[in-house]
Each structure stands twice: as C-alpha cells, then as structure tokens.
Amino acid sequence: MFKTLLLVIAVTAGGLALYPEWRAAHQAPPQLTIRYKAGSPATAAVAQPWLEVVNTSDKTVRLSNVAIRYYFTGDGTSSYAFNCVKAAVGCSNIAGETVASAHPTTTADRYLQISFTTGAGSLAPGAKSGAIGLQLYRPDGRKLDQSDDRSFNAADTTFQASRTVTAYLRGAHVWGDEPTGPAGSTGPTGSSGHAAASARGSSVPRPKPAHPRGIVFDDFHYSGPHDPALHAHGWLVRTSPGGPGIHDTWSAAGVSFPAEKTAAGGQVLQLRASTDGTRAGTKQAEVQSSGTHFLTGTYAARIYFNDKPTSGRNGDHVNESFYTISPNNSRYSELDNEYMPNGGWGAPGPKLDTTSWYSADSGDRVTHKLVSSLQGWHTMMITAVDGVATYSVDGHKLFSSDGRYFPRQNMSINFNTWFVDLPFTGPRSWDMRVNWFYYKADKAESLADVQKAVNGLYDSGTHYVDTVPEH
C-alpha cells in the first residue's frame, strides 16, 4: 500500500495525467450497434439500405427512444423520399424524413433519419430489431449515384456493423461516426459533455406514441407502380381485363407518384387515362387495395380533380373515381364517388355522382348528383356507421343512404381514371391525383377529426400505417 501511494504521488508530482490514456484503453461497449447491408448497386433507380438495431448494452432499450441516420449526397437539387418495404417491427411503427445537413460534407450533405413508435416495442440486452428494409428515391424518377454516399457500401451484401450509420438513444449520439466526428467526440462548437454526445445538425425526434388501433393511412410515397413497398402496404396496380369504361385497357403505364408542391408531403398518386380515340390506343389507370378489411367507419381522401385534359383536345366523357366495392355478388356492397367533368351516359357535366349500391346485376341503387365543377383539391369523405352511409365534399354533406343500400360485406378501396366512351379520335390524356387516403374503422369522424389525425401523422413523419385487424 505504501509503495502504491508513493507511485500515485510521484505521477501527480510529475504532472502526467494518466486518466485520458486509461479511458481510451477501457472504452465502455456501445449501447447500440447498427448493422447494415446494401440492397442495390451504386447506380440504381432506388437505394435499398437494410438496417438492424442491436442492443449491446446491459439494459432494455425502447425502440421509440432510438433514432438512426443514414448519410448520403444529393444528386443535384432534386428532392428525395423514402418508404419502408419490410420490417420485423412493422412498417406501421417506422417514421422518417430526409434532412439537409447543417454541416454538409462531400459525402454527406443529407441524411435519412429513421425513428420508431412505441408500438415497435423494446430490445432486451443482446436482442436485435430484425431487418428493416428501406428505400430512398427521387420522385422525379431519375437514378441515384450512391458511389459518393457516406453510408453506402456495395461490399456489404450481408449484415455488418457500420460506423457510417449513426444511432441516437434519447437524443444522445451512441453509435457510429457522424460526418464531423465519432460518437462522444467534441461538438462543432468545441464544447464537450452532453453537447458533444448529442446529434448535430438538427434535433433527434422525440418518442412517438403507437398509432391508434383501427386506422389506415397512406400518403403514397412510392417510387413507381412496381415499387415493392406499394404491394407490401396493401395496394395493387390493376392490369387485369374487364371494365368499367373501355374494356381490357387497364395499364400500369398510367400510374405514377410524382412530386407535387401543392400536396401535403410533396408527393402524390397520379392516375392517367390516355387515348388516341381507339380501343387499341387507350390506357386506363387504377390502384386498389389488395385487402378487403374495410367495412364500417370513415373513408377519406384528398383528391385533385381535373376539368380539362393534361394534353390534347377536351370533350371526353372521363370518370375520375374514388369508391369502395365488395369482391363478390353474394352480399354486394359498393359506395361510389364518380366525378365527370364533361358528364357521361347522356347527362351533362361537370357533375359528381355519389351512389350506394345493393345489386350491380339488377342495377339496384340510390344516387345523388351534384352539378358543379370540382376542379382542384378536395377532401372526399364517406362515413358508413349505424346503418347510414353519408357522402361529403370538404365537410359539406351531399347525400345519405340507409336500409338495403348500407354495406353488407367487406370492401376494397379503389381509385381510378377511365373513359366512359371514345367520342372522337386524336391523342389526349387526363390526370387525377390523390394526396392521401385515411380510414378509421367503426367510427364516423368529421372533416376536422380527419384533418387533425392526418396532420398528426405528417408531423410525426409517418407515410404509412395500418392498424386495422384482418376480418
């Protein structure tokens, strides 16, 4: 003991500080580790980073307290968007945003920030989140060059720990090397302590509550009609034969997801019907839900209707529609919103037909006609609760049906643009756009209720959620 005391005194008297060296040699293990693998080549239409969170601490970690940043370099001035294709914790429990870095570098002037709701659960010590499949893309459809992206590594074809992807726990930087320094290093202002361990550039998102049970929301952040996330989130692009309109002309060519400055979230589903006036030269567009777990509740969609063609001569009897329909005729159910700017079936336009069906075979239905232009953005709603189906536009009630015309069977959701007929020749095209879709099961909500819910989802960085149980 006497010799040890002399050593401590001697070291102190000599002015040699051993603690920094000791700390460097005895680093505590990280609280989290992020594993990564590349799902796409350096040049691709869509970047596909796969991530996994590993709890390397000795305490349980709530995923809602975790945020991840994947760094990349923007190609020009284009905007970027992301979606979740597959996640063991559920894509409904994942939120995110693309952010311009406050401290850009040549390999990282932006990052994709991912966070989780409380519905994602917790990780016990040593546990893994499971694979999280993400997609990063440009809404303008141009390819990405990932060769100069900080977090991209084409060699990582299986999961590997990646220090170029950073992680934050309750706002503290706990894994990976930020473009301006490693975890725990001095911050950009030269400070140390808590500021040194916090995320640089912008705030890390706060924990988000789990989404309420019984909702579906989608703002159509997809890279194209063949995006695997589109199908994973319960949507189908119709290419099957049949009607309505010009039979056997349904095509994926008319389905796209362009950037749109007037839309919340900056991106839309676009449905384009085009023709040269012949059946062979006609393409109609439809996106429908692959599941039929929709029945009673509130259906809402923000839709841009067009009174004029995007190109070519006006005058077509075109139908821009948002409707629900059952898969078979045994207990047939259908609720329609059909906007026809030039009318159709002998009736002039512009008009909106809202129709509740009992039987398609016999034509048994009740309908209401609103004769008015709906050019521009509108929130279309149908509530189907307590035996009454009510249609409204921007909160204004149009029509109610009940009795035999109330839905009796689960239905799918459908958006489409199609031609009633082909009255003349010559090339032309018509576009309908959908900003978002929202559904609340078993409850009639007002426009204010719907808008509040949708705004909350946007504010949380949520692009897609489905908490409606399958029937």
CSV table of C-alpha atoms in Angstrom, one decimal:
chain,number,residue,atom,x,y,z
A,1,MET,CA,0.0,0.0,0.0
A,2,PHE,CA,2.9,2.4,0.9
A,3,LYS,CA,4.5,1.7,-2.5
A,4,THR,CA,1.3,2.3,-4.3
A,5,LEU,CA,0.8,5.6,-2.5
A,6,LEU,CA,4.3,6.7,-3.5
A,7,LEU,CA,3.6,5.9,-7.2
A,8,VAL,CA,0.4,8.0,-7.2
A,9,ILE,CA,2.3,10.9,-5.5
A,10,ALA,CA,5.1,10.6,-8.0
A,11,VAL,CA,2.8,10.6,-11.0
A,12,THR,CA,0.9,13.5,-9.7
A,13,ALA,CA,4.0,15.5,-8.9
A,14,GLY,CA,5.4,14.8,-12.4
A,15,GLY,CA,2.3,16.4,-13.9
A,16,LEU,CA,1.4,13.3,-16.1
A,17,ALA,CA,-2.4,12.8,-16.5
A,18,LEU,CA,-3.0,9.1,-17.0
A,19,TYR,CA,-6.8,9.2,-17.0
A,20,PRO,CA,-7.2,10.0,-20.7
A,21,GLU,CA,-5.0,7.1,-21.7
A,22,TRP,CA,-6.8,4.8,-19.3
A,23,ARG,CA,-10.2,5.8,-20.6
A,24,ALA,CA,-9.1,5.3,-24.2
A,25,ALA,CA,-7.9,1.8,-23.3
A,26,HIS,CA,-11.0,0.9,-21.3
A,27,GLN,CA,-13.9,2.2,-23.5
A,28,ALA,CA,-17.4,1.1,-22.4
A,29,PRO,CA,-19.2,-1.0,-25.0
A,30,PRO,CA,-21.6,1.0,-27.2
A,31,GLN,CA,-25.2,1.0,-26.0
A,32,LEU,CA,-26.4,0.2,-29.6
A,33,THR,CA,-24.8,-1.1,-32.7
A,34,ILE,CA,-26.3,-0.6,-36.2
A,35,ARG,CA,-25.8,-3.3,-38.7
A,36,TYR,CA,-26.2,-2.6,-42.4
A,37,LYS,CA,-26.3,-4.3,-45.8
A,38,ALA,CA,-26.7,-2.9,-49.3
A,39,GLY,CA,-29.7,-4.0,-51.3
A,40,SER,CA,-28.9,-2.2,-54.5
A,41,PRO,CA,-25.8,-1.4,-56.7
A,42,ALA,CA,-24.1,2.0,-56.7
A,43,THR,CA,-26.2,3.3,-59.6
A,44,ALA,CA,-29.9,2.5,-59.1
A,45,ALA,CA,-33.4,3.8,-59.5
A,46,VAL,CA,-33.9,3.2,-55.8
A,47,ALA,CA,-31.4,2.9,-53.0
A,48,GLN,CA,-32.2,0.0,-50.7
A,49,PRO,CA,-30.4,0.2,-47.4
A,50,TRP,CA,-31.2,-2.6,-44.9
A,51,LEU,CA,-30.6,-1.8,-41.2
A,52,GLU,CA,-30.8,-3.6,-38.0
A,53,VAL,CA,-30.6,-2.3,-34.4
A,54,VAL,CA,-28.7,-4.4,-31.9
A,55,ASN,CA,-28.9,-3.7,-28.1
A,56,THR,CA,-25.3,-4.1,-27.0
A,57,SER,CA,-26.0,-2.6,-23.5
A,58,ASP,CA,-26.9,-4.4,-20.3
A,59,LYS,CA,-30.3,-2.7,-20.1
A,60,THR,CA,-33.6,-2.9,-22.0
A,61,VAL,CA,-33.9,-0.3,-24.7
A,62,ARG,CA,-37.2,1.1,-26.0
A,63,LEU,CA,-37.0,1.4,-29.8
A,64,SER,CA,-39.1,4.6,-29.5
A,65,ASN,CA,-36.1,6.2,-27.9
A,66,VAL,CA,-33.9,5.3,-30.8
A,67,ALA,CA,-33.2,7.3,-34.0
A,68,ILE,CA,-30.9,6.3,-36.9
A,69,ARG,CA,-29.2,8.4,-39.5
A,70,TYR,CA,-28.2,7.1,-42.9
A,71,TYR,CA,-26.0,9.7,-44.8
A,72,PHE,CA,-25.9,10.3,-48.5
A,73,THR,CA,-25.1,13.0,-51.1
A,74,GLY,CA,-27.8,14.6,-53.1
A,75,ASP,CA,-27.6,14.4,-56.9
A,76,GLY,CA,-28.4,18.0,-57.9
A,77,THR,CA,-31.3,19.9,-56.4
A,78,SER,CA,-33.8,17.1,-56.6
A,79,SER,CA,-36.0,16.2,-53.6
A,80,TYR,CA,-35.8,12.8,-52.0
A,81,ALA,CA,-38.3,10.5,-50.4
A,82,PHE,CA,-38.3,7.2,-48.6
A,83,ASN,CA,-40.5,4.3,-47.7
A,84,CYS,CA,-40.4,1.1,-45.7
A,85,VAL,CA,-40.7,-2.2,-47.6
A,86,LYS,CA,-40.4,-4.7,-44.8
A,87,ALA,CA,-39.7,-4.6,-41.0
A,88,ALA,CA,-39.9,-7.2,-38.3
A,89,VAL,CA,-41.2,-4.5,-36.0
A,90,GLY,CA,-43.8,-3.5,-38.7
A,91,CYS,CA,-43.5,-0.6,-41.2
A,92,SER,CA,-46.5,1.0,-39.5
A,93,ASN,CA,-44.2,1.6,-36.5
A,94,ILE,CA,-41.5,3.3,-38.5
A,95,ALA,CA,-41.3,7.0,-39.3
A,96,GLY,CA,-38.7,9.0,-41.2
A,97,GLU,CA,-37.7,12.1,-43.1
A,98,THR,CA,-34.9,13.2,-45.4
A,99,VAL,CA,-32.9,16.1,-44.0
A,100,ALA,CA,-30.4,18.6,-45.4
A,101,SER,CA,-27.4,18.5,-43.2
A,102,ALA,CA,-26.4,21.7,-41.3
A,103,HIS,CA,-22.8,20.6,-41.7
A,104,PRO,CA,-22.5,19.2,-45.2
A,105,THR,CA,-19.5,17.3,-46.4
A,106,THR,CA,-18.6,15.9,-49.8
A,107,THR,CA,-20.0,12.5,-49.0
A,108,ALA,CA,-22.9,13.6,-46.7
A,109,ASP,CA,-24.9,16.7,-47.4
A,110,ARG,CA,-28.2,14.9,-46.4
A,111,TYR,CA,-29.4,12.1,-44.3
A,112,LEU,CA,-32.4,9.8,-43.9
A,113,GLN,CA,-33.5,9.8,-40.3
A,114,ILE,CA,-35.5,6.9,-39.0
A,115,SER,CA,-37.4,6.7,-35.8
A,116,PHE,CA,-39.9,4.3,-34.2
A,117,THR,CA,-43.3,4.5,-32.4
A,118,THR,CA,-43.9,2.8,-29.0
A,119,GLY,CA,-45.6,0.1,-31.0
A,120,ALA,CA,-42.2,-1.2,-32.1
A,121,GLY,CA,-41.6,-2.5,-28.6
A,122,SER,CA,-38.3,-2.9,-26.7
A,123,LEU,CA,-35.0,-4.8,-27.1
A,124,ALA,CA,-33.7,-6.8,-24.3
A,125,PRO,CA,-29.9,-6.8,-23.7
A,126,GLY,CA,-28.3,-8.5,-26.7
A,127,ALA,CA,-31.5,-8.5,-28.7
A,128,LYS,CA,-31.9,-7.4,-32.4
A,129,SER,CA,-34.7,-5.5,-34.0
A,130,GLY,CA,-34.7,-7.7,-37.0
A,131,ALA,CA,-34.2,-6.5,-40.6
A,132,ILE,CA,-35.6,-3.1,-41.6
A,133,GLY,CA,-35.8,-2.8,-45.4
A,134,LEU,CA,-35.9,0.9,-46.5
A,135,GLN,CA,-36.0,2.6,-49.9
A,136,LEU,CA,-34.6,6.0,-50.8
A,137,TYR,CA,-35.5,7.5,-54.2
A,138,ARG,CA,-36.1,10.6,-56.2
A,139,PRO,CA,-39.7,11.4,-57.1
A,140,ASP,CA,-38.6,12.7,-60.4
A,141,GLY,CA,-37.7,9.2,-61.4
A,142,ARG,CA,-34.0,9.8,-62.0
A,143,LYS,CA,-31.4,7.3,-60.9
A,144,LEU,CA,-29.3,7.7,-57.8
A,145,ASP,CA,-25.5,7.7,-57.8
A,146,GLN,CA,-24.5,6.2,-54.4
A,147,SER,CA,-20.8,5.9,-55.1
A,148,ASP,CA,-20.1,9.0,-53.1
A,149,ASP,CA,-22.7,8.4,-50.3
A,150,ARG,CA,-21.1,8.1,-46.9
A,151,SER,CA,-23.3,5.3,-45.6
A,152,PHE,CA,-23.4,3.2,-48.8
A,153,ASN,CA,-21.0,0.3,-49.1
A,154,ALA,CA,-21.6,-2.1,-52.0
A,155,ALA,CA,-19.3,-4.7,-50.4
A,156,ASP,CA,-21.7,-5.2,-47.5
A,157,THR,CA,-24.1,-7.8,-49.1
A,158,THR,CA,-24.7,-9.3,-45.7
A,159,PHE,CA,-25.4,-7.5,-42.4
A,160,GLN,CA,-22.2,-5.9,-41.0
A,161,ALA,CA,-21.7,-3.4,-38.2
A,162,SER,CA,-21.5,0.0,-39.9
A,163,ARG,CA,-20.0,3.1,-38.3
A,164,THR,CA,-21.0,5.3,-41.2
A,165,VAL,CA,-24.7,4.9,-40.0
A,166,THR,CA,-25.2,6.7,-36.7
A,167,ALA,CA,-27.6,5.9,-33.8
A,168,TYR,CA,-29.0,8.1,-31.0
A,169,LEU,CA,-30.6,7.0,-27.8
A,170,ARG,CA,-32.8,9.5,-26.0
A,171,GLY,CA,-31.1,12.2,-28.1
A,172,ALA,CA,-27.5,11.1,-27.3
A,173,HIS,CA,-25.1,10.0,-30.0
A,174,VAL,CA,-24.2,6.4,-29.0
A,175,TRP,CA,-23.1,4.7,-32.2
A,176,GLY,CA,-21.2,5.4,-35.4
A,177,ASP,CA,-19.2,8.3,-36.7
A,178,GLU,CA,-21.0,11.5,-37.7
A,179,PRO,CA,-19.5,13.2,-40.8
A,180,THR,CA,-18.0,15.7,-38.3
A,181,GLY,CA,-16.7,13.2,-35.7
A,182,PRO,CA,-17.3,9.9,-33.8
A,183,ALA,CA,-19.7,9.3,-31.0
A,184,GLY,CA,-18.7,11.2,-27.9
A,185,SER,CA,-16.3,13.5,-29.7
A,186,THR,CA,-16.2,17.2,-29.4
A,187,GLY,CA,-19.2,19.0,-30.9
A,188,PRO,CA,-18.9,21.6,-33.7
A,189,THR,CA,-18.8,24.5,-31.2
A,190,GLY,CA,-15.8,23.0,-29.4
A,191,SER,CA,-17.9,22.1,-26.4
A,192,SER,CA,-17.8,18.8,-24.6
A,193,GLY,CA,-20.0,16.8,-22.2
A,194,HIS,CA,-23.7,16.4,-23.1
A,195,ALA,CA,-23.5,18.7,-26.2
A,196,ALA,CA,-20.7,16.6,-27.5
A,197,ALA,CA,-22.8,13.4,-27.3
A,198,SER,CA,-26.0,14.8,-28.8
A,199,ALA,CA,-27.0,14.8,-32.5
A,200,ARG,CA,-25.5,17.5,-34.6
A,201,GLY,CA,-27.3,19.4,-37.4
A,202,SER,CA,-30.9,19.0,-36.2
A,203,SER,CA,-32.9,17.6,-33.3
A,204,VAL,CA,-33.4,13.9,-32.9
A,205,PRO,CA,-37.1,13.1,-32.9
A,206,ARG,CA,-38.9,12.6,-29.6
A,207,PRO,CA,-40.5,9.2,-28.8
A,208,LYS,CA,-43.8,8.8,-30.7
A,209,PRO,CA,-46.8,7.0,-29.3
A,210,ALA,CA,-48.1,3.9,-31.0
A,211,HIS,CA,-50.7,4.6,-33.7
A,212,PRO,CA,-54.3,4.1,-32.5
A,213,ARG,CA,-56.0,0.8,-33.4
A,214,GLY,CA,-58.2,0.7,-36.4
A,215,ILE,CA,-56.7,3.3,-38.8
A,216,VAL,CA,-55.2,3.1,-42.3
A,217,PHE,CA,-53.2,6.0,-43.7
A,218,ASP,CA,-51.1,6.3,-46.8
A,219,ASP,CA,-49.6,9.4,-48.5
A,220,PHE,CA,-48.3,7.4,-51.5
A,221,HIS,CA,-44.6,7.9,-51.1
A,222,TYR,CA,-43.6,5.3,-53.7
A,223,SER,CA,-41.0,5.3,-56.5
A,224,GLY,CA,-43.3,3.8,-59.2
A,225,PRO,CA,-46.0,1.3,-59.9
A,226,HIS,CA,-43.6,-1.6,-59.4
A,227,ASP,CA,-42.3,-0.4,-56.0
A,228,PRO,CA,-42.3,-3.5,-53.7
A,229,ALA,CA,-43.4,-1.2,-50.8
A,230,LEU,CA,-46.6,-0.4,-52.7
A,231,HIS,CA,-47.7,-4.1,-52.7
A,232,ALA,CA,-46.3,-4.6,-49.1
A,233,HIS,CA,-48.5,-1.8,-47.9
A,234,GLY,CA,-51.6,-3.4,-49.4
A,235,TRP,CA,-52.0,-1.8,-52.9
A,236,LEU,CA,-52.4,-3.3,-56.3
A,237,VAL,CA,-51.9,-1.7,-59.7
A,238,ARG,CA,-54.6,-3.0,-61.9
A,239,THR,CA,-53.6,-4.7,-65.2
A,240,SER,CA,-56.5,-7.3,-65.3
A,241,PRO,CA,-59.1,-7.3,-68.1
A,242,GLY,CA,-62.7,-6.1,-67.9
A,243,GLY,CA,-64.5,-2.8,-67.2
A,244,PRO,CA,-65.6,-0.3,-66.5
A,245,GLY,CA,-65.0,2.1,-69.4
A,246,ILE,CA,-63.1,0.8,-72.4
A,247,HIS,CA,-62.7,-2.9,-71.5
A,248,ASP,CA,-59.3,-4.6,-71.2
A,249,THR,CA,-57.3,-1.4,-71.3
A,250,TRP,CA,-56.1,-1.2,-67.7
A,251,SER,CA,-52.3,-0.5,-67.6
A,252,ALA,CA,-49.6,0.3,-65.1
A,253,ALA,CA,-48.3,2.9,-67.6
A,254,GLY,CA,-50.7,5.4,-66.2
A,255,VAL,CA,-49.8,5.0,-62.5
A,256,SER,CA,-47.0,7.2,-61.2
A,257,PHE,CA,-46.0,9.0,-58.0
A,258,PRO,CA,-44.6,12.5,-59.0
A,259,ALA,CA,-43.5,15.3,-56.7
A,260,GLU,CA,-46.2,17.9,-56.2
A,261,LYS,CA,-45.7,21.2,-54.4
A,262,THR,CA,-49.4,21.7,-53.6
A,263,ALA,CA,-49.7,18.4,-51.9
A,264,ALA,CA,-49.0,17.7,-48.2
A,265,GLY,CA,-45.8,15.7,-48.0
A,266,GLY,CA,-44.8,16.8,-51.5
A,267,GLN,CA,-45.8,13.6,-53.4
A,268,VAL,CA,-49.0,12.2,-55.0
A,269,LEU,CA,-50.5,9.2,-56.6
A,270,GLN,CA,-51.3,10.1,-60.2
A,271,LEU,CA,-53.7,8.2,-62.3
A,272,ARG,CA,-53.6,9.0,-66.0
A,273,ALA,CA,-56.1,7.8,-68.6
A,274,SER,CA,-54.8,8.3,-72.2
A,275,THR,CA,-56.2,7.5,-75.6
A,276,ASP,CA,-55.9,8.3,-79.3
A,277,GLY,CA,-59.6,7.6,-79.7
A,278,THR,CA,-59.2,3.9,-80.4
A,279,ARG,CA,-59.5,1.0,-78.1
A,280,ALA,CA,-56.1,-0.2,-79.1
A,281,GLY,CA,-54.6,3.2,-78.3
A,282,THR,CA,-56.3,3.5,-74.9
A,283,LYS,CA,-54.8,3.1,-71.4
A,284,GLN,CA,-56.9,3.4,-68.2
A,285,ALA,CA,-55.4,3.6,-64.7
A,286,GLU,CA,-56.4,2.1,-61.3
A,287,VAL,CA,-54.9,1.5,-57.9
A,288,GLN,CA,-56.9,-0.7,-55.5
A,289,SER,CA,-56.3,-2.2,-52.1
A,290,SER,CA,-55.3,-5.8,-52.1
A,291,GLY,CA,-57.2,-6.5,-48.9
A,292,THR,CA,-60.9,-6.2,-48.2
A,293,HIS,CA,-60.8,-5.4,-44.5
A,294,PHE,CA,-62.8,-2.2,-44.9
A,295,LEU,CA,-66.5,-2.0,-43.8
A,296,THR,CA,-68.0,0.4,-41.4
A,297,GLY,CA,-66.2,3.6,-40.5
A,298,THR,CA,-64.8,6.8,-42.1
A,299,TYR,CA,-63.2,6.8,-45.6
A,300,ALA,CA,-61.4,10.0,-46.6
A,301,ALA,CA,-59.1,11.0,-49.5
A,302,ARG,CA,-57.7,14.3,-50.6
A,303,ILE,CA,-58.1,14.3,-54.4
A,304,TYR,CA,-57.3,16.7,-57.3
A,305,PHE,CA,-59.9,16.6,-60.0
A,306,ASN,CA,-59.3,18.0,-63.4
A,307,ASP,CA,-61.9,19.6,-65.7
A,308,LYS,CA,-59.5,19.7,-68.6
A,309,PRO,CA,-57.2,17.2,-70.2
A,310,THR,CA,-53.5,17.3,-69.4
A,311,SER,CA,-52.8,17.1,-73.1
A,312,GLY,CA,-54.9,17.1,-76.2
A,313,ARG,CA,-58.5,18.1,-77.1
A,314,ASN,CA,-61.2,18.4,-74.4
A,315,GLY,CA,-64.6,16.8,-74.6
A,316,ASP,CA,-64.1,13.3,-73.3
A,317,HIS,CA,-66.6,11.6,-71.0
A,318,VAL,CA,-63.9,10.8,-68.5
A,319,ASN,CA,-64.6,9.4,-65.0
A,320,GLU,CA,-62.4,10.3,-62.0
A,321,SER,CA,-63.4,8.0,-59.2
A,322,PHE,CA,-62.9,7.1,-55.5
A,323,TYR,CA,-65.0,4.2,-54.4
A,324,THR,CA,-65.3,1.1,-52.2
A,325,ILE,CA,-66.6,-2.3,-53.6
A,326,SER,CA,-67.1,-5.8,-52.3
A,327,PRO,CA,-65.3,-8.8,-54.0
A,328,ASN,CA,-68.4,-10.8,-55.0
A,329,ASN,CA,-72.1,-10.5,-55.5
A,330,SER,CA,-73.4,-12.6,-52.7
A,331,ARG,CA,-73.9,-9.6,-50.4
A,332,TYR,CA,-72.9,-6.9,-52.9
A,333,SER,CA,-71.7,-3.6,-51.5
A,334,GLU,CA,-70.4,-0.5,-53.3
A,335,LEU,CA,-70.1,3.2,-52.3
A,336,ASP,CA,-69.1,5.5,-55.2
A,337,ASN,CA,-67.7,8.9,-55.8
A,338,GLU,CA,-67.6,9.5,-59.6
A,339,TYR,CA,-66.6,12.9,-61.0
A,340,MET,CA,-67.3,13.5,-64.6
A,341,PRO,CA,-66.2,17.0,-65.8
A,342,ASN,CA,-67.9,16.6,-69.2
A,343,GLY,CA,-70.7,14.4,-68.0
A,344,GLY,CA,-71.5,10.9,-69.2
A,345,TRP,CA,-74.3,8.5,-70.1
A,346,GLY,CA,-76.3,11.2,-71.6
A,347,ALA,CA,-76.1,13.6,-68.7
A,348,PRO,CA,-74.1,16.9,-68.9
A,349,GLY,CA,-71.3,17.9,-66.7
A,350,PRO,CA,-69.5,18.8,-64.7
A,351,LYS,CA,-71.1,16.6,-62.1
A,352,LEU,CA,-70.3,14.3,-59.2
A,353,ASP,CA,-72.4,11.2,-58.8
A,354,THR,CA,-72.5,9.7,-55.3
A,355,THR,CA,-74.1,6.2,-55.4
A,356,SER,CA,-74.9,3.4,-52.9
A,357,TRP,CA,-75.4,0.0,-54.5
A,358,TYR,CA,-77.4,-3.0,-53.4
A,359,SER,CA,-77.1,-5.1,-56.6
A,360,ALA,CA,-74.9,-4.4,-59.7
A,361,ASP,CA,-76.6,-7.2,-61.6
A,362,SER,CA,-80.1,-5.6,-61.3
A,363,GLY,CA,-78.8,-2.1,-61.1
A,364,ASP,CA,-80.5,-1.6,-57.7
A,365,ARG,CA,-79.0,1.6,-56.3
A,366,VAL,CA,-79.7,5.0,-54.9
A,367,THR,CA,-77.8,8.0,-56.2
A,368,HIS,CA,-77.3,11.8,-55.9
A,369,LYS,CA,-76.0,14.2,-58.5
A,370,LEU,CA,-74.1,17.3,-57.6
A,371,VAL,CA,-73.9,19.6,-60.7
A,372,SER,CA,-70.8,21.7,-60.0
A,373,SER,CA,-67.2,22.0,-61.0
A,374,LEU,CA,-64.7,20.3,-58.6
A,375,GLN,CA,-61.6,21.4,-60.4
A,376,GLY,CA,-58.7,21.4,-57.8
A,377,TRP,CA,-58.1,19.8,-54.4
A,378,HIS,CA,-61.0,18.4,-52.4
A,379,THR,CA,-61.4,16.2,-49.4
A,380,MET,CA,-63.8,13.4,-50.3
A,381,MET,CA,-65.4,11.5,-47.4
A,382,ILE,CA,-67.8,8.7,-46.9
A,383,THR,CA,-69.0,7.6,-43.4
A,384,ALA,CA,-70.7,4.3,-43.0
A,385,VAL,CA,-71.9,3.8,-39.4
A,386,ASP,CA,-75.0,2.7,-37.6
A,387,GLY,CA,-76.8,1.7,-40.9
A,388,VAL,CA,-76.3,5.1,-42.6
A,389,ALA,CA,-73.8,5.9,-45.4
A,390,THR,CA,-73.1,9.7,-45.8
A,391,TYR,CA,-71.2,11.3,-48.6
A,392,SER,CA,-69.5,14.8,-48.2
A,393,VAL,CA,-67.1,17.1,-50.0
A,394,ASP,CA,-64.9,19.4,-48.0
A,395,GLY,CA,-67.2,18.8,-45.0
A,396,HIS,CA,-70.4,19.7,-46.9
A,397,LYS,CA,-72.9,16.9,-46.7
A,398,LEU,CA,-74.2,15.7,-50.1
A,399,PHE,CA,-76.3,12.6,-49.6
A,400,SER,CA,-77.2,9.8,-47.2
A,401,SER,CA,-78.4,6.2,-47.9
A,402,ASP,CA,-79.6,3.5,-45.5
A,403,GLY,CA,-81.5,0.3,-45.3
A,404,ARG,CA,-80.7,-2.2,-48.1
A,405,TYR,CA,-78.1,0.3,-49.5
A,406,PHE,CA,-75.9,0.1,-46.5
A,407,PRO,CA,-72.7,-2.0,-47.0
A,408,ARG,CA,-73.2,-5.7,-46.1
A,409,GLN,CA,-69.8,-7.1,-46.9
A,410,ASN,CA,-66.2,-6.1,-46.5
A,411,MET,CA,-64.9,-3.9,-49.4
A,412,SER,CA,-61.7,-2.8,-51.1
A,413,ILE,CA,-60.6,0.8,-51.7
A,414,ASN,CA,-60.3,1.9,-55.4
A,415,PHE,CA,-59.0,5.0,-57.2
A,416,ASN,CA,-59.2,5.1,-61.0
A,417,THR,CA,-59.4,7.3,-64.1
A,418,TRP,CA,-61.3,5.9,-67.1
A,419,PHE,CA,-63.2,6.8,-70.3
A,420,VAL,CA,-67.0,6.2,-70.5
A,421,ASP,CA,-66.7,6.1,-74.3
A,422,LEU,CA,-64.4,7.4,-77.1
A,423,PRO,CA,-66.4,10.1,-78.9
A,424,PHE,CA,-63.6,11.3,-81.2
A,425,THR,CA,-60.1,10.5,-82.4
A,426,GLY,CA,-56.8,12.2,-81.6
A,427,PRO,CA,-54.3,11.9,-78.7
A,428,ARG,CA,-55.2,13.2,-75.3
A,429,SER,CA,-54.7,12.4,-71.6
A,430,TRP,CA,-56.4,13.0,-68.3
A,431,ASP,CA,-54.9,13.0,-64.8
A,432,MET,CA,-56.4,12.6,-61.3
A,433,ARG,CA,-54.2,12.9,-58.3
A,434,VAL,CA,-54.5,11.6,-54.8
A,435,ASN,CA,-52.6,13.2,-51.9
A,436,TRP,CA,-53.5,10.8,-49.1
A,437,PHE,CA,-56.0,8.2,-48.0
A,438,TYR,CA,-57.3,7.8,-44.5
A,439,TYR,CA,-59.7,5.3,-42.9
A,440,LYS,CA,-61.0,5.0,-39.3
A,441,ALA,CA,-62.7,1.8,-38.6
A,442,ASP,CA,-66.2,1.7,-36.9
A,443,LYS,CA,-66.4,5.4,-36.3
A,444,ALA,CA,-67.9,8.4,-38.0
A,445,GLU,CA,-65.4,11.2,-38.0
A,446,SER,CA,-65.9,14.8,-39.0
A,447,LEU,CA,-63.6,16.6,-41.5
A,448,ALA,CA,-61.9,18.4,-38.6
A,449,ASP,CA,-61.3,15.0,-36.9
A,450,VAL,CA,-59.8,13.6,-40.1
A,451,GLN,CA,-57.6,16.6,-40.8
A,452,LYS,CA,-56.3,16.6,-37.2
A,453,ALA,CA,-55.4,12.9,-37.5
A,454,VAL,CA,-53.8,13.4,-40.9
A,455,ASN,CA,-51.8,16.4,-39.7
A,456,GLY,CA,-50.6,14.5,-36.7
A,457,LEU,CA,-49.4,11.7,-38.9
A,458,TYR,CA,-47.5,14.1,-41.2
A,459,ASP,CA,-46.0,15.8,-38.2
A,460,SER,CA,-44.7,12.5,-36.9
A,461,GLY,CA,-43.0,11.7,-40.2
A,462,THR,CA,-45.4,8.8,-40.9
A,463,HIS,CA,-46.1,8.0,-44.5
A,464,TYR,CA,-48.0,4.7,-44.0
A,465,VAL,CA,-49.8,2.9,-41.2
A,466,ASP,CA,-52.3,0.1,-41.0
A,467,THR,CA,-53.6,-1.0,-37.6
A,468,VAL,CA,-56.9,-2.4,-38.8
A,469,PRO,CA,-57.2,-6.1,-37.9
A,470,GLU,CA,-58.0,-8.5,-40.7
A,471,HIS,CA,-61.5,-9.8,-40.5
